[in-house]
Each structure stands twice: as structure tokens, then as C-alpha cells.
XYZ file of C-alpha atoms in Angstrom:
220
model
C 63.004 157.916 156.676
C 63.878 154.680 155.245
C 67.602 155.042 155.326
C 67.515 156.022 158.901
C 65.076 153.151 159.689
C 67.589 150.626 158.231
C 70.528 151.958 159.795
C 68.803 151.656 163.303
C 67.933 148.187 162.726
C 71.535 147.283 161.378
C 73.182 149.034 164.474
C 70.659 147.163 166.624
C 72.777 145.305 169.644
C 71.704 141.658 169.472
C 72.506 138.217 171.002
C 71.875 135.579 168.362
C 71.433 131.690 169.578
C 70.369 128.477 167.910
C 68.727 125.648 169.678
C 67.757 121.972 168.237
C 64.612 120.415 168.996
C 64.626 116.207 168.410
C 61.719 113.736 168.150
C 61.959 110.175 167.304
C 59.110 109.227 164.975
C 57.818 105.929 163.794
C 56.373 105.877 160.190
C 52.993 104.858 159.977
C 52.098 104.873 156.184
C 53.729 102.983 153.354
C 53.385 104.126 149.815
C 54.543 101.635 147.005
C 54.159 102.035 143.193
C 53.125 98.339 141.629
C 51.603 97.395 138.380
C 51.808 95.128 135.424
C 54.287 95.335 132.062
C 52.838 93.353 129.175
C 54.335 92.735 125.799
C 52.722 91.179 122.725
C 53.266 91.360 118.963
C 49.841 92.580 118.322
C 49.241 96.068 120.359
C 45.384 95.324 120.954
C 46.253 91.822 122.653
C 49.064 93.723 124.856
C 46.536 96.224 126.115
C 43.866 93.743 126.974
C 46.349 91.322 128.672
C 47.598 94.666 130.881
C 43.823 95.630 131.506
C 42.745 92.137 132.557
C 45.644 92.076 134.910
C 45.233 95.256 136.333
C 41.645 94.733 137.066
C 42.542 91.585 139.076
C 45.292 93.720 140.792
C 43.164 96.484 141.977
C 40.279 93.642 142.968
C 42.636 91.897 145.288
C 43.726 95.497 146.577
C 40.070 96.285 147.572
C 39.829 92.409 148.853
C 43.022 93.440 151.312
C 41.138 96.446 152.608
C 42.994 99.238 150.706
C 40.528 101.942 150.228
C 39.679 103.116 146.759
C 40.854 106.797 147.412
C 44.624 105.282 148.218
C 44.644 103.551 145.022
C 45.523 105.781 141.835
C 47.101 105.601 138.546
C 50.203 107.382 138.027
C 51.721 105.768 134.949
C 50.067 104.398 131.789
C 52.471 103.954 128.589
C 52.624 102.053 125.491
C 55.671 101.685 123.855
C 57.272 99.954 120.765
C 60.035 97.232 120.715
C 62.567 97.012 117.667
C 66.025 96.402 116.918
C 67.520 99.854 117.232
C 70.874 98.920 115.774
C 69.265 98.556 112.317
C 67.885 101.545 110.295
C 64.141 101.040 109.559
C 63.803 97.855 111.712
C 60.287 96.634 111.967
C 58.651 96.711 115.133
C 59.029 93.433 117.056
C 56.599 94.019 120.219
C 54.413 96.434 121.932
C 54.921 96.960 125.568
C 52.208 98.506 127.631
C 52.829 99.400 131.265
C 50.436 100.444 133.655
C 51.481 101.509 137.243
C 49.660 102.193 140.403
C 50.449 104.267 143.515
C 49.114 102.809 146.820
C 49.162 103.941 150.156
C 48.877 101.314 152.848
C 48.001 101.542 156.624
C 48.979 100.141 158.805
C 52.305 99.492 157.522
C 52.138 95.846 158.797
C 49.907 94.915 156.105
C 52.381 95.975 153.375
C 53.995 92.480 153.116
C 50.749 90.563 152.589
C 49.250 93.155 150.203
C 52.402 93.014 148.038
C 52.354 89.209 147.922
C 48.439 89.063 147.044
C 49.429 91.475 144.209
C 52.193 89.554 142.684
C 49.925 86.431 143.095
C 47.301 88.349 140.844
C 49.885 89.373 138.026
C 51.849 92.164 139.520
C 55.381 92.228 137.881
C 56.272 95.810 138.737
C 57.272 97.073 142.119
C 59.336 100.378 142.289
C 59.907 99.963 145.885
C 58.202 101.402 148.978
C 58.400 104.739 150.846
C 57.642 105.064 154.939
C 56.100 108.208 155.965
C 54.378 109.749 159.134
C 50.702 110.886 157.667
C 50.518 113.385 160.340
C 53.831 114.654 161.745
C 52.563 117.960 163.035
C 52.253 116.770 166.766
C 55.833 115.466 166.807
C 57.049 119.150 165.064
C 55.351 120.922 167.703
C 57.172 119.041 170.299
C 60.458 119.414 168.865
C 59.818 123.309 168.027
C 59.129 123.548 172.037
C 62.334 121.835 172.832
C 64.286 124.027 170.286
C 62.981 127.275 171.502
C 63.440 126.337 175.245
C 67.068 125.648 174.355
C 67.348 129.080 172.625
C 65.827 131.044 175.463
C 67.992 129.263 178.183
C 71.210 129.914 175.890
C 70.231 133.517 175.257
C 69.657 134.306 178.995
C 72.784 132.781 180.108
C 74.874 134.837 177.492
C 73.115 138.122 178.486
C 73.751 137.521 182.118
C 77.493 136.561 181.488
C 77.473 139.744 179.401
C 76.051 141.892 182.121
C 73.192 143.033 179.769
C 69.320 142.543 179.858
C 67.841 140.441 177.177
C 65.301 142.146 174.950
C 62.533 141.024 172.589
C 63.488 138.531 169.808
C 63.900 140.528 166.540
C 64.115 137.653 164.139
C 63.221 133.985 164.120
C 64.519 131.484 161.539
C 63.567 127.752 161.437
C 64.850 124.937 159.270
C 63.529 121.244 159.433
C 65.251 117.970 159.009
C 62.338 115.874 158.005
C 63.611 112.305 157.341
C 60.668 111.336 154.996
C 60.244 109.554 152.928
C 62.160 106.632 153.973
C 62.970 104.552 150.423
C 63.368 100.574 150.823
C 63.640 98.235 147.997
C 61.234 95.758 147.272
C 62.017 92.322 146.140
C 61.719 91.831 142.444
C 58.117 91.199 141.376
C 59.163 88.534 139.025
C 61.254 86.299 141.546
C 57.960 86.451 144.000
C 55.986 85.337 140.917
C 57.893 82.168 140.633
C 57.914 81.072 144.194
C 55.535 78.307 144.729
C 54.760 79.422 147.989
C 56.067 82.866 148.594
C 56.364 83.923 152.340
C 55.200 87.319 153.334
C 57.528 90.207 152.552
C 59.107 90.987 155.965
C 58.672 94.731 156.319
C 60.423 96.940 159.139
C 59.622 100.721 158.919
C 62.177 101.293 161.800
C 62.128 104.750 163.529
C 63.796 108.182 162.537
C 64.711 111.771 164.192
C 62.729 114.622 163.239
C 65.010 117.630 163.953
C 64.088 121.200 164.212
C 66.601 124.021 164.129
C 65.504 127.452 165.503
C 67.920 130.459 165.279
C 66.743 133.634 167.072
C 68.183 137.072 167.287
C 67.279 139.009 170.739
C 67.835 142.747 170.955
C 70.235 143.805 173.857
C 67.890 145.956 176.297
């Protein structure tokens, strides 16, 4: 039975069309990685310095209104520094890095939060990503638009060909979600040495979400 079934599907007369749905969206969540990097000839001292600074950073994040569930450690490393050009060179320093990932909503608060963290000792900022926290509603609208375009095209082609449009046999969807949007944050060291740093200007802008739908209809 399988060969005949396959042949029937393969020989089915179809009309295949594609449609696009577009929806402009504005990111509403910023995600940024920031932390502290400490160096010292003594490992214990380097760890203590990093820990003390990180406690201060976390404290100011909470003071700025960042919920605890939006703050998490994503990296904690201890590395050694030595002259690698010399064999068996002694260790010159220990480097301790502790990096957090934080999510900030609304995005307008990001600049002030970065400045506050730098003021409390943050000297590592990997940049920011702008995202839409819940893109489902925008996706639904774009999908509906794409399907309306598909149906209109298929009906027009069927009319021009003098045939009747049957049910859809296959539906394929592809998404173009322009998230996350990456931006570079100003270097933390430069901010830290500014006597009265201005709030970092953040502009998330607007992006376009695109849904592409391809449908094959049977010709009745």
C-alpha cells in the first residue's frame, strides 16, 4: 500500500505560494553582562577584593530596582599571570573574574544602572542585548498577515488557471526574528575614571519581525 500512497501524493496537482507578514516591534528588555576583575600577587587577596566589589555591585543593582531573579552569575574564573616567553617563569599575579548577567526592564533604566554599577567597582561590561520579552502577540499578527497574503495569491492563481482551490496539503513557516540586538557598552574603565559620568545614552530603536509562510494547496 505504501508505494501507491506515495505516488498519489507525488502526482497530486498543487498550487504552491508564499506570503510574508511583517510587524514592527520595539525591544522592552535589556540584557547585559557586567562584573569585576581583580589582580593581585596573592590569590586570597585577589579573591577578597573581587568578592567585596561584587557584593557592592549586587547591592547597588538591588537598590536600582533590579529583581533578584534577574541577576545571576554566569562566570567565575581564577587564572594565573606569568611571562609565557620564559620557560618555567614564576607566577606574577592571580586574576579573579566574577561576571553577572542581568536583565533590565524598562530599558530606559539601563544607563543609570550601568553608571551605578561602575561607581561601585564594576570594571567588566560585555555589552548589551535588546530583546522583546514576549514576542508571541507580534508573531501572531505577522503570521495572520502572511496567511492572508498566501490565500489571496492562491485564489487568484486558481482563478487565472481556471481551476478550483482545494485544501492545503503542506504549510511551512520560517521566522526572521531580529533579536537579540547587540550594542557595545562604553568601556567600564573609562567610565570609572570620569569624575561625574553622565548617564549612558541607550536607544533600543525598532526592528521588524518577519514571518514567511509557504503553502501548497490541492487543485480540486
